[in-house]
PDB file of C-alpha atoms in Angstrom:
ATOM      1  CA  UNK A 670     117.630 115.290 121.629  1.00 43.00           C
ATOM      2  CA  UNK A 671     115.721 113.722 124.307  1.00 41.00           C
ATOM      3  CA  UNK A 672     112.017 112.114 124.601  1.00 42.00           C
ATOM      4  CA  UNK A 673     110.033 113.054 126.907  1.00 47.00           C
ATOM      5  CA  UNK A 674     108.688 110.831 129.071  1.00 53.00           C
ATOM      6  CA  UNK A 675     107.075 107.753 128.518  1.00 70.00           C
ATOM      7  CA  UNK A 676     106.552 109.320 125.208  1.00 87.00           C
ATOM      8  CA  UNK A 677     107.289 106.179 121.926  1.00 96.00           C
ATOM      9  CA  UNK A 678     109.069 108.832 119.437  1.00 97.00           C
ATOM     10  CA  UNK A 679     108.131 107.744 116.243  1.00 98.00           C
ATOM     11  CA  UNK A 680     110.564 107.954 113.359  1.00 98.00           C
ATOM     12  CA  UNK A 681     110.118 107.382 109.373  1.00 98.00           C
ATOM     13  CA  UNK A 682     113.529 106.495 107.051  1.00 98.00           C
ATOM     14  CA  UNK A 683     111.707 107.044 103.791  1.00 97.00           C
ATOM     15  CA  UNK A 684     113.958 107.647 100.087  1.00 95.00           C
ATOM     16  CA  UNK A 685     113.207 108.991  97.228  1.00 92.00           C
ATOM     17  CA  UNK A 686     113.919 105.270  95.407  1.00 90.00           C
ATOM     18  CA  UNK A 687     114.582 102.077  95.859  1.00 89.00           C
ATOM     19  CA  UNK A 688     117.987 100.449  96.420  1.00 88.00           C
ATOM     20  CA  UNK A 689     119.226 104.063  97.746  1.00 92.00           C
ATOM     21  CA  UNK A 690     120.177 102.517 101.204  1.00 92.00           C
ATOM     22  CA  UNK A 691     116.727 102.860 103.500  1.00 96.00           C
ATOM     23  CA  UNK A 692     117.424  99.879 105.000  1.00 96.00           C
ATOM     24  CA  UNK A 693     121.289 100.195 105.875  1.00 95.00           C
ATOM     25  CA  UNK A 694     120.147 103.698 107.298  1.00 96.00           C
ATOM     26  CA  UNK A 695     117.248 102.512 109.240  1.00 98.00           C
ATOM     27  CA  UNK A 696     119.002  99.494 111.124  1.00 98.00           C
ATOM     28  CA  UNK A 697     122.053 102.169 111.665  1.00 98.00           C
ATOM     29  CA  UNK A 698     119.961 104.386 113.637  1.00 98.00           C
ATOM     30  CA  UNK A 699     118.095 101.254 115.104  1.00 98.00           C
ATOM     31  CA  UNK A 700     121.439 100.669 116.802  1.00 98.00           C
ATOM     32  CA  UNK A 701     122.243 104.067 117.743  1.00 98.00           C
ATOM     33  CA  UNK A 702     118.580 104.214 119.957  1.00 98.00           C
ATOM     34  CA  UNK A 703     118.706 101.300 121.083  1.00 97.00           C
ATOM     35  CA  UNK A 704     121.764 102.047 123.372  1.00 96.00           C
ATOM     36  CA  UNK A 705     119.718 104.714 124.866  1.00 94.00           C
ATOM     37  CA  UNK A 706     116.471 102.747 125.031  1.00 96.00           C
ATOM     38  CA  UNK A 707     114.178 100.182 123.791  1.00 97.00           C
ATOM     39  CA  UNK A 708     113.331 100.424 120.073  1.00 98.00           C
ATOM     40  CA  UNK A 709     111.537  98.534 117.266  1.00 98.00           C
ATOM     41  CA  UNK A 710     112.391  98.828 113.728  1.00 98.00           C
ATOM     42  CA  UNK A 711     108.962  98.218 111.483  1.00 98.00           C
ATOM     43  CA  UNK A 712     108.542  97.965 107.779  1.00 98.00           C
ATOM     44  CA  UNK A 713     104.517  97.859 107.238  1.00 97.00           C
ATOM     45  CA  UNK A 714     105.049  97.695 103.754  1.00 97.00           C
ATOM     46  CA  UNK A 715     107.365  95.566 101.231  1.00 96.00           C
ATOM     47  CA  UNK A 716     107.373  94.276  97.370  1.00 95.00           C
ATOM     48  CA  UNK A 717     110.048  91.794  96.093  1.00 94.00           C
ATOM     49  CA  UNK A 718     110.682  90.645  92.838  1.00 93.00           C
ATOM     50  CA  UNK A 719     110.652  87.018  92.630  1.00 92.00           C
ATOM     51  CA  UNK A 720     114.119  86.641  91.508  1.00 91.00           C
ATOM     52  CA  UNK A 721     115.117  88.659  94.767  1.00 93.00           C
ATOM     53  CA  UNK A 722     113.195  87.013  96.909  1.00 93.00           C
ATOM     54  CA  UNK A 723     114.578  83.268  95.960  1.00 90.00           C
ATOM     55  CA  UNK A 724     118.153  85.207  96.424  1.00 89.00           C
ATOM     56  CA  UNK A 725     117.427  86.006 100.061  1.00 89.00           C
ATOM     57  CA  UNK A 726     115.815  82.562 100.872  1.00 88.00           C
ATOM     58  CA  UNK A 727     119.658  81.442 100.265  1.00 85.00           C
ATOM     59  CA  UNK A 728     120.954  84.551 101.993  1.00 86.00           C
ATOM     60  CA  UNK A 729     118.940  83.976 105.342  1.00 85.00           C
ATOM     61  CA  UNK A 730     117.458  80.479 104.933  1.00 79.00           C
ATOM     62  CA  UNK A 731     113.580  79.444 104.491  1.00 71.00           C
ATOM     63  CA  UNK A 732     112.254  79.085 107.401  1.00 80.00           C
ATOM     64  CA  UNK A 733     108.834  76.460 106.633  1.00 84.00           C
ATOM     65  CA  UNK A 734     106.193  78.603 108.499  1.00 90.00           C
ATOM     66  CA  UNK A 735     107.087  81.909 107.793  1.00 92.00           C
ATOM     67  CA  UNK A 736     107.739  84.449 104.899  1.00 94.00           C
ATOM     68  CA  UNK A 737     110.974  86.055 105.133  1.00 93.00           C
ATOM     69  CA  UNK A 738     112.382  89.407 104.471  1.00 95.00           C
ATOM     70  CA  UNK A 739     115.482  90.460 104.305  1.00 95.00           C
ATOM     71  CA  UNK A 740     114.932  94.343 105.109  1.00 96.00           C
ATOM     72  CA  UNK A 741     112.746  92.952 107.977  1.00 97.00           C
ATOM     73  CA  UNK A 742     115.408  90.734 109.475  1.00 96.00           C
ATOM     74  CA  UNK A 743     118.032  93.668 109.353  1.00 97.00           C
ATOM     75  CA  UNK A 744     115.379  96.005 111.673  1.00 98.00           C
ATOM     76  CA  UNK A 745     115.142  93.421 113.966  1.00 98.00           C
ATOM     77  CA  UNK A 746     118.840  92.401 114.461  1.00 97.00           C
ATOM     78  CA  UNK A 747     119.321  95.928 116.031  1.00 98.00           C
ATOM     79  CA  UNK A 748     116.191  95.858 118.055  1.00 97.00           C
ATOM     80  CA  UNK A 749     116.225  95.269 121.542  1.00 96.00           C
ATOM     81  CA  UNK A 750     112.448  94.202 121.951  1.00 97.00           C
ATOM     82  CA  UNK A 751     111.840  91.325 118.759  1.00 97.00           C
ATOM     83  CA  UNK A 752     113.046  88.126 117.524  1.00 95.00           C
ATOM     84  CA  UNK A 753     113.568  86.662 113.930  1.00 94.00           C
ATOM     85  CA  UNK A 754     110.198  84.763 114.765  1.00 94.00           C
ATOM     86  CA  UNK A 755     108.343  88.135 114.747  1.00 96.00           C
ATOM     87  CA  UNK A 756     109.772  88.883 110.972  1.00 96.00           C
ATOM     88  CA  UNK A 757     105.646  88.515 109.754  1.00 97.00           C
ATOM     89  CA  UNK A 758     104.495  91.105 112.510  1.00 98.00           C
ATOM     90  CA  UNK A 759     107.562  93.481 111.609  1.00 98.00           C
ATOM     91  CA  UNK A 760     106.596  93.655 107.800  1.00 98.00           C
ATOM     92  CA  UNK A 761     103.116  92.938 108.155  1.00 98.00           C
ATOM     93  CA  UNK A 762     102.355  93.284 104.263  1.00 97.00           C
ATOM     94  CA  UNK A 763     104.370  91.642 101.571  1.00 97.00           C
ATOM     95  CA  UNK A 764     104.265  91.309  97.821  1.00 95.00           C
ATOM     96  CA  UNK A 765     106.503  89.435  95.646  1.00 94.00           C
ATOM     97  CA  UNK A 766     106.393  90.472  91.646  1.00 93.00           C
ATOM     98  CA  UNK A 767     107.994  89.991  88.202  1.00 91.00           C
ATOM     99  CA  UNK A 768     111.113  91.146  87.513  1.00 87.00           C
ATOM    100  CA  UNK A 769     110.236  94.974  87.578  1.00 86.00           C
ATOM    101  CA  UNK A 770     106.783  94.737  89.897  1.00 87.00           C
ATOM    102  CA  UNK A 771     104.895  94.260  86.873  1.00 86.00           C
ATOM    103  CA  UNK A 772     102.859  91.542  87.901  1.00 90.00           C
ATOM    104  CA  UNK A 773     101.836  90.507  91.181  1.00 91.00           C
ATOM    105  CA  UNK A 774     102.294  86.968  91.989  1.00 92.00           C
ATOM    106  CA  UNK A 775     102.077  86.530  95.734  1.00 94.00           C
ATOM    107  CA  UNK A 776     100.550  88.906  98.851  1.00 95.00           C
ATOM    108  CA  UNK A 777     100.655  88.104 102.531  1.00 96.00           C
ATOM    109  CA  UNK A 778      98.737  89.828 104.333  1.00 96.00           C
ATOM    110  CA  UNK A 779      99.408  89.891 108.419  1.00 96.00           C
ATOM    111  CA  UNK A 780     101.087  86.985 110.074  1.00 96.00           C
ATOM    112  CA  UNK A 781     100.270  83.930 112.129  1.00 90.00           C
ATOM    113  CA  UNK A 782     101.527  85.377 115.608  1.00 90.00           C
ATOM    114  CA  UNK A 783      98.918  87.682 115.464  1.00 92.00           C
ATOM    115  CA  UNK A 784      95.844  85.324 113.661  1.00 90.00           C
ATOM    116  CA  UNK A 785      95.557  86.762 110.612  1.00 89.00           C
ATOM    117  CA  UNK A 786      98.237  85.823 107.929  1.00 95.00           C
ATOM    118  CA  UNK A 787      96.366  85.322 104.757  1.00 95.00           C
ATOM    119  CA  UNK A 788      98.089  84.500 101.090  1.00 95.00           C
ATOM    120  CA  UNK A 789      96.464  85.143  97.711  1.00 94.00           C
ATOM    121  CA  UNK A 790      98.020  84.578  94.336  1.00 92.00           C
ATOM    122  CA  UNK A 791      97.848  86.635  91.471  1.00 90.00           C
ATOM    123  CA  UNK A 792      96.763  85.755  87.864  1.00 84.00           C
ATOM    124  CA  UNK A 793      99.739  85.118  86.125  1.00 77.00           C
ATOM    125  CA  UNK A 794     102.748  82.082  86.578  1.00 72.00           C
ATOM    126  CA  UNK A 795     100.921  80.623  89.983  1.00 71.00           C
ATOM    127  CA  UNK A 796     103.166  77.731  89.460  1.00 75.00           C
ATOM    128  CA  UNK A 797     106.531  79.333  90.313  1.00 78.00           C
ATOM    129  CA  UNK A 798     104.609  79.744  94.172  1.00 83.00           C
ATOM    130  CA  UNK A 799     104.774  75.589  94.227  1.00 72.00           C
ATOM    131  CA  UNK A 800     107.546  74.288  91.996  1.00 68.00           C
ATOM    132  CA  UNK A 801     110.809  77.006  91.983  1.00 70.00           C
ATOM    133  CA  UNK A 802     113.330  75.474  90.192  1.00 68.00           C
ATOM    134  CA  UNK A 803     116.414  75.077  92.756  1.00 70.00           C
ATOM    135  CA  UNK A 804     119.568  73.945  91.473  1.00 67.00           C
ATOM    136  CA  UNK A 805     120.965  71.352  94.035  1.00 67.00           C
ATOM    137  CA  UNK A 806     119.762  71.028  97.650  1.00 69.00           C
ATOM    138  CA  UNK A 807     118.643  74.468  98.828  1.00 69.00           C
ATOM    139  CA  UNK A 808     116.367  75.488 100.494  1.00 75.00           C
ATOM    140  CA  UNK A 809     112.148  75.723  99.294  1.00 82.00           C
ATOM    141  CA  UNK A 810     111.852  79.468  98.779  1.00 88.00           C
ATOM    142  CA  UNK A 811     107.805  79.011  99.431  1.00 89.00           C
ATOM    143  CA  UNK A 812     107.494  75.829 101.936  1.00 88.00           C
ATOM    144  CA  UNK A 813     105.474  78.313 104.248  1.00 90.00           C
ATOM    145  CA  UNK A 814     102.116  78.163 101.884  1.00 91.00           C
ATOM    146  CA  UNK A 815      99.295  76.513 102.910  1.00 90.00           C
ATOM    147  CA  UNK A 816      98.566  73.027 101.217  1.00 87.00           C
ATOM    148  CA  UNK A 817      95.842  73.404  98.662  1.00 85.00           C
ATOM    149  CA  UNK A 818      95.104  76.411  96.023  1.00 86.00           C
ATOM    150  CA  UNK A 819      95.659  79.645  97.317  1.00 90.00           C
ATOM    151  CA  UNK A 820      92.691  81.924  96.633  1.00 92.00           C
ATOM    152  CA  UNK A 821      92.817  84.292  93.509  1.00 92.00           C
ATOM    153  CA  UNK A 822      93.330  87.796  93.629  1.00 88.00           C
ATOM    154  CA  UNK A 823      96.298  90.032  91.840  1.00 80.00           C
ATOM    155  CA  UNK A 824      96.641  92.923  94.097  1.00 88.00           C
ATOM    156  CA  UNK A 825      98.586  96.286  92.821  1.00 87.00           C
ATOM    157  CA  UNK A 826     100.995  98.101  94.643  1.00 90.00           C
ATOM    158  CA  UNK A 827      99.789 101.299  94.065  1.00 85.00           C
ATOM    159  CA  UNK A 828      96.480 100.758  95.592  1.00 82.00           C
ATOM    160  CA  UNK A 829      98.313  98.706  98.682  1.00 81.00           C
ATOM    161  CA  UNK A 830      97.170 101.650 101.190  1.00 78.00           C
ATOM    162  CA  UNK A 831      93.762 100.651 100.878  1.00 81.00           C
ATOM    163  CA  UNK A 832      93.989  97.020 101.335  1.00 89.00           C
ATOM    164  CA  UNK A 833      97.156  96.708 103.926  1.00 92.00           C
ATOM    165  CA  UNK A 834      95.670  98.983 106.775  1.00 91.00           C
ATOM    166  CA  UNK A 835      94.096  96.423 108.644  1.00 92.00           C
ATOM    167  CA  UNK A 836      96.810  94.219 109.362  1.00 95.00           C
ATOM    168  CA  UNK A 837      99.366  97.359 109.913  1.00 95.00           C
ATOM    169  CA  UNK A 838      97.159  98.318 112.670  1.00 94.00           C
ATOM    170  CA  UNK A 839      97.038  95.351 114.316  1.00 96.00           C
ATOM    171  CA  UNK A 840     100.702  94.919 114.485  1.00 97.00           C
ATOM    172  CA  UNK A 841     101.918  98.120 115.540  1.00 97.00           C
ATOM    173  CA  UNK A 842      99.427  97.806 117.984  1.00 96.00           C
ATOM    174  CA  UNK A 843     100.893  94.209 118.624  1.00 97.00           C
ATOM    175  CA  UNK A 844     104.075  95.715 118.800  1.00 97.00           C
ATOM    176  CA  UNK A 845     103.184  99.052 120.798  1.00 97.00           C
ATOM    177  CA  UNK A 846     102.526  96.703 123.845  1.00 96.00           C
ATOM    178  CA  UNK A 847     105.595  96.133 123.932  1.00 97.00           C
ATOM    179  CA  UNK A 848     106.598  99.538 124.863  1.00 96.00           C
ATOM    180  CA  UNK A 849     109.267 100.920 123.006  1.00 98.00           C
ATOM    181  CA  UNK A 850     110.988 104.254 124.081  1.00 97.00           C
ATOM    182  CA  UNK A 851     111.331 104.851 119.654  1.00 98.00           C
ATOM    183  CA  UNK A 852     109.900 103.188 116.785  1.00 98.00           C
ATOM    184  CA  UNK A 853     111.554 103.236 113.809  1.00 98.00           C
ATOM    185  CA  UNK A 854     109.203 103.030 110.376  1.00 98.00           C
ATOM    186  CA  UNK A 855     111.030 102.525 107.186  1.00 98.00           C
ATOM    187  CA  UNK A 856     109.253 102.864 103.496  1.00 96.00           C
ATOM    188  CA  UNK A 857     109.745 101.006 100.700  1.00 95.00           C
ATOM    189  CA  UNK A 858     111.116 102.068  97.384  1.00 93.00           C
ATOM    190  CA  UNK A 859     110.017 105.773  97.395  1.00 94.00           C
ATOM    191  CA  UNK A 860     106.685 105.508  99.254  1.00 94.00           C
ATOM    192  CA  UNK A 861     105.922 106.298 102.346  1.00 95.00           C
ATOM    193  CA  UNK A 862     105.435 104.271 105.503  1.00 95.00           C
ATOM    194  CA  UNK A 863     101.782 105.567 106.657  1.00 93.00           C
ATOM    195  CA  UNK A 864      98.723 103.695 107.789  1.00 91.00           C
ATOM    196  CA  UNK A 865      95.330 105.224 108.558  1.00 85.00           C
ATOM    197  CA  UNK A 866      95.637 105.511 112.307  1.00 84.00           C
ATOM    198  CA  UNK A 867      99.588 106.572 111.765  1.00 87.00           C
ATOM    199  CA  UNK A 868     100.645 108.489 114.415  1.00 91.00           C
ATOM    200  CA  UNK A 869     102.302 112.329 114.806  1.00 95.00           C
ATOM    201  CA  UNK A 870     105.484 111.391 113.005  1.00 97.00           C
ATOM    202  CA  UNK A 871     108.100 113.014 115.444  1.00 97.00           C
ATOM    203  CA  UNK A 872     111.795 112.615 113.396  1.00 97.00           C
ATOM    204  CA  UNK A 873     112.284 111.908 109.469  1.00 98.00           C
ATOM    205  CA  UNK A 874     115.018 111.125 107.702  1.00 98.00           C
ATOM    206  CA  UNK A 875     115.223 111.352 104.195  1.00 97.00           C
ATOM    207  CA  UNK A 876     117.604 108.713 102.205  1.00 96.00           C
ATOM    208  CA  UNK A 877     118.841 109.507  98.145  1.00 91.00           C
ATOM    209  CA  UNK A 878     121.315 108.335  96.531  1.00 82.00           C
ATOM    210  CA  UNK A 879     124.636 110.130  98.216  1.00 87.00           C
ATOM    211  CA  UNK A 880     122.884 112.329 100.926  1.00 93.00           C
ATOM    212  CA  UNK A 881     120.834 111.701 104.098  1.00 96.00           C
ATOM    213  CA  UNK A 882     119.218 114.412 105.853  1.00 97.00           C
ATOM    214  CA  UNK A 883     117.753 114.525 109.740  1.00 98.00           C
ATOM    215  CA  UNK A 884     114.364 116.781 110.111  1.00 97.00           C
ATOM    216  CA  UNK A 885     114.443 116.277 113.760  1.00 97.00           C
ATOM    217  CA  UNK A 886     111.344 117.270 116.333  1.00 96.00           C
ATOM    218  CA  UNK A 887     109.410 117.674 112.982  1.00 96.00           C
ATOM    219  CA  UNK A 888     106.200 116.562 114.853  1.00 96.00           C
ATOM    220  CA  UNK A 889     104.037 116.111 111.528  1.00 94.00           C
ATOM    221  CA  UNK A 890     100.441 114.710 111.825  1.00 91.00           C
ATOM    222  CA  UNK A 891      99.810 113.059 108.568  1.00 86.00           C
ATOM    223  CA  UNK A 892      96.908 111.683 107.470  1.00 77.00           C
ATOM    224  CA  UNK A 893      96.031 109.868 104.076  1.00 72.00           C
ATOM    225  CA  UNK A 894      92.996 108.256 103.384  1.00 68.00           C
ATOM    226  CA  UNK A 895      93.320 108.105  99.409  1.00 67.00           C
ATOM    227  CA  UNK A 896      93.435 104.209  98.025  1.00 75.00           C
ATOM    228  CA  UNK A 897      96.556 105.107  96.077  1.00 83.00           C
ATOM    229  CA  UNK A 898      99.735 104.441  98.643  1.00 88.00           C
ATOM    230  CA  UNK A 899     101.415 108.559  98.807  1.00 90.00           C
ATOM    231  CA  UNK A 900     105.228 108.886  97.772  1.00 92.00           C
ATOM    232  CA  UNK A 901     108.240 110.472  99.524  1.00 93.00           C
ATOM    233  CA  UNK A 902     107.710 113.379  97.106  1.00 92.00           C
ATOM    234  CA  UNK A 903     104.009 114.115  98.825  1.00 92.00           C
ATOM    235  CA  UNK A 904     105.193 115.475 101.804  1.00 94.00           C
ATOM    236  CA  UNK A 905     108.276 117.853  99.958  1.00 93.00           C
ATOM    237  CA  UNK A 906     106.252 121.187 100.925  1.00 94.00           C
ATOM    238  CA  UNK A 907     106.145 120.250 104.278  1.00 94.00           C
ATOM    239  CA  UNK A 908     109.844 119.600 104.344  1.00 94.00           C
ATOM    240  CA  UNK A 909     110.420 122.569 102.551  1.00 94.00           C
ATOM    241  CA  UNK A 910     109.216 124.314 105.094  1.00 95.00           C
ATOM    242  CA  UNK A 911     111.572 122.482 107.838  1.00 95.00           C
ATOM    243  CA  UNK A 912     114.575 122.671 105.718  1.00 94.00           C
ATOM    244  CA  UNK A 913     116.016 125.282 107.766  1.00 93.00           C
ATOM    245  CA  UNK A 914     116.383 123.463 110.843  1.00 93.00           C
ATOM    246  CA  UNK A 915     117.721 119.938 109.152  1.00 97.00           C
ATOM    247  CA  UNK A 916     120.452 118.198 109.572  1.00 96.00           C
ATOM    248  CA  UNK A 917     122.186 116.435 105.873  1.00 96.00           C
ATOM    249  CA  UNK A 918     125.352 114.631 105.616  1.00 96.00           C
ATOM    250  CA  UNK A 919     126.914 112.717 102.805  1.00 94.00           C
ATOM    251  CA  UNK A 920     126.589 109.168 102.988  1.00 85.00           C
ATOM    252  CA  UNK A 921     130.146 107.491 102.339  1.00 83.00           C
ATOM    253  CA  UNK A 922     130.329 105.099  99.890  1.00 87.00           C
ATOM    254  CA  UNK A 923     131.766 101.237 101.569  1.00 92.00           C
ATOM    255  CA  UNK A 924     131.945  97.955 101.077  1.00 94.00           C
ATOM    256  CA  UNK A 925     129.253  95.882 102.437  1.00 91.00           C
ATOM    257  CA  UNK A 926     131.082  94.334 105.417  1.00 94.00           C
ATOM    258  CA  UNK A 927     131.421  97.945 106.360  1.00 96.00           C
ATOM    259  CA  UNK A 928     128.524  99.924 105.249  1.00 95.00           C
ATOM    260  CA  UNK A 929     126.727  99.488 108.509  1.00 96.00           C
ATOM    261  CA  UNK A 930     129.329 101.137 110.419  1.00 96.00           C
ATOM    262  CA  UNK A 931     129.529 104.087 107.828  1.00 95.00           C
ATOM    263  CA  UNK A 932     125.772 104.659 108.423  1.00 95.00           C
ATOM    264  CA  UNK A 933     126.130 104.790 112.207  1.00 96.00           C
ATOM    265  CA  UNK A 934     129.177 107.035 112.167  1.00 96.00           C
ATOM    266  CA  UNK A 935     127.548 109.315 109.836  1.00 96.00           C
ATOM    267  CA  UNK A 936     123.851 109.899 111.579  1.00 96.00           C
ATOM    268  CA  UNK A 937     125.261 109.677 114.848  1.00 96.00           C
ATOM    269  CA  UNK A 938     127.183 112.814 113.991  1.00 96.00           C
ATOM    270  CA  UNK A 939     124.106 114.163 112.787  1.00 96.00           C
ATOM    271  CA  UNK A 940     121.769 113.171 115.490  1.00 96.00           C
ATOM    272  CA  UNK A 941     124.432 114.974 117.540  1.00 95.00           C
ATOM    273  CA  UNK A 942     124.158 118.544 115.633  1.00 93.00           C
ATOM    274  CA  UNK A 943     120.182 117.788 116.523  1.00 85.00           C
TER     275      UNK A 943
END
């Protein structure tokens, strides 16, 4: 399978949940394009629950002036173009919840490098934002807040496609000067990763829980402009229709030292059969 040239192929990993292994299959093929060119991996969308997010601010340290993401930080480890200081411009909209995304708590929107990282709290427990309770020394999950009370406004994940275009724009366009030979989108949970302005999305491939399947030179122009951010399961006719030509493998199960390496074998053979 080979771009054509000068041509930035654009590729979505989307699931059909979350926790089914987007992210381990998204760096993995990260890795595999980016020893035939220059790639970025980009999340535009992501939701933690608070619990989670704490975890990973032990996982991957707090850094004071940014908001971290794990998912994020994974992309960009395989990319051959950005840096761990670029983690706000590679998931340009973030959410942390309740246990369960019931509640909203916090929302970034965009990211310093750029100019326009902005925070709002939700309604509900504002105080876990300022005062986590850390046991011991570790790091402060939330030192990266501005001083002062964050403005008001509980924002639902559902209707995130409305209110997150703006500052996806602006950093794949950010990004996009950078010219990368692929671009590699991933979703979160089971949604997809679309914008308004989202390009012709040349490859997909679609994550569950034990399979992942290639739809390779799909070329799909998609185009949403309802408030209400679209699921995996909104574009099924239109893989339906490309089912004949894709490419699915089993996804072996490993342990996690090794589970990167099982996700490059195993969509390198199928980029191969491409």
């Amino acid at each position: 399978m080979t771009p054509e040239n000068k041509r930035t192929d654009m590729w979505w990993v989307i699931g059909t949940d979350v926790d089914v292994g987007k992210t381990t299959i998204a760096s993995a093929l990260v890795d595999i394009l980016s020893e035939a060119g220059t790639v970025i991996g980009f999340k535009p969308r992501a939701n933690y629950q608070y619990h989670k997010y704490i975890a990973e601010t032990f996982q991957h340290g707090a850094d004071p002036s940014k908001m971290i993401c794990g998912d994020g930080f994974s992309l960009i480890k395989y990319s051959n173009l950005c840096s761990d200081d670029e983690i706000e411009v590679v998931v340009p909209f973030q959410m942390v919840s309740s246990a369960g995304f019931r509640q909203n708590y916090l929302t970034r929107f965009g990211s310093e490098a750029i100019g326009t990282r902005a925070f709002y709290a939700g309604t509900e427990n504002k105080s876990l934002l300022r005062s986590p309770k850390i046991y011991g020394t570790g790091p402060q999950p939330f030192a990266f807040l501005p001083p002062g009370t964050l403005p008001v406004r509980p924002f639902n994940w559902l209707t995130a496609a409305a209110v997150s275009d703006a500052c996806i724009t602006k950093s794949y366009q950010y990004l996009m000067q950078k010219e990368p030979s692929s671009f590699v989108c991933e979703g979160a949970g089971a949604f997809l990763p679309i914008w308004a302005q989202q390009p012709v999305v040349n490859h997909i491939v679609l994550v569950d829980s034990f399979r992942i399947t290639l739809f390779a030179n799909c070329d799909l122009e998609l185009r949403h402009e309802a408030d209400e951010l679209p699921m995996a399961r909104h574009i099924a006719p239109q893989l339906e229709a490309l089912s004949a030509e894709s490419k699915s493998a089993i996804l072996p199960f490993a342990p996690p030292q090794h589970r990167h390496d099982a996700a490059k074998q195993t969509l390198g053979r199928l980029l191969e059969m491409a």
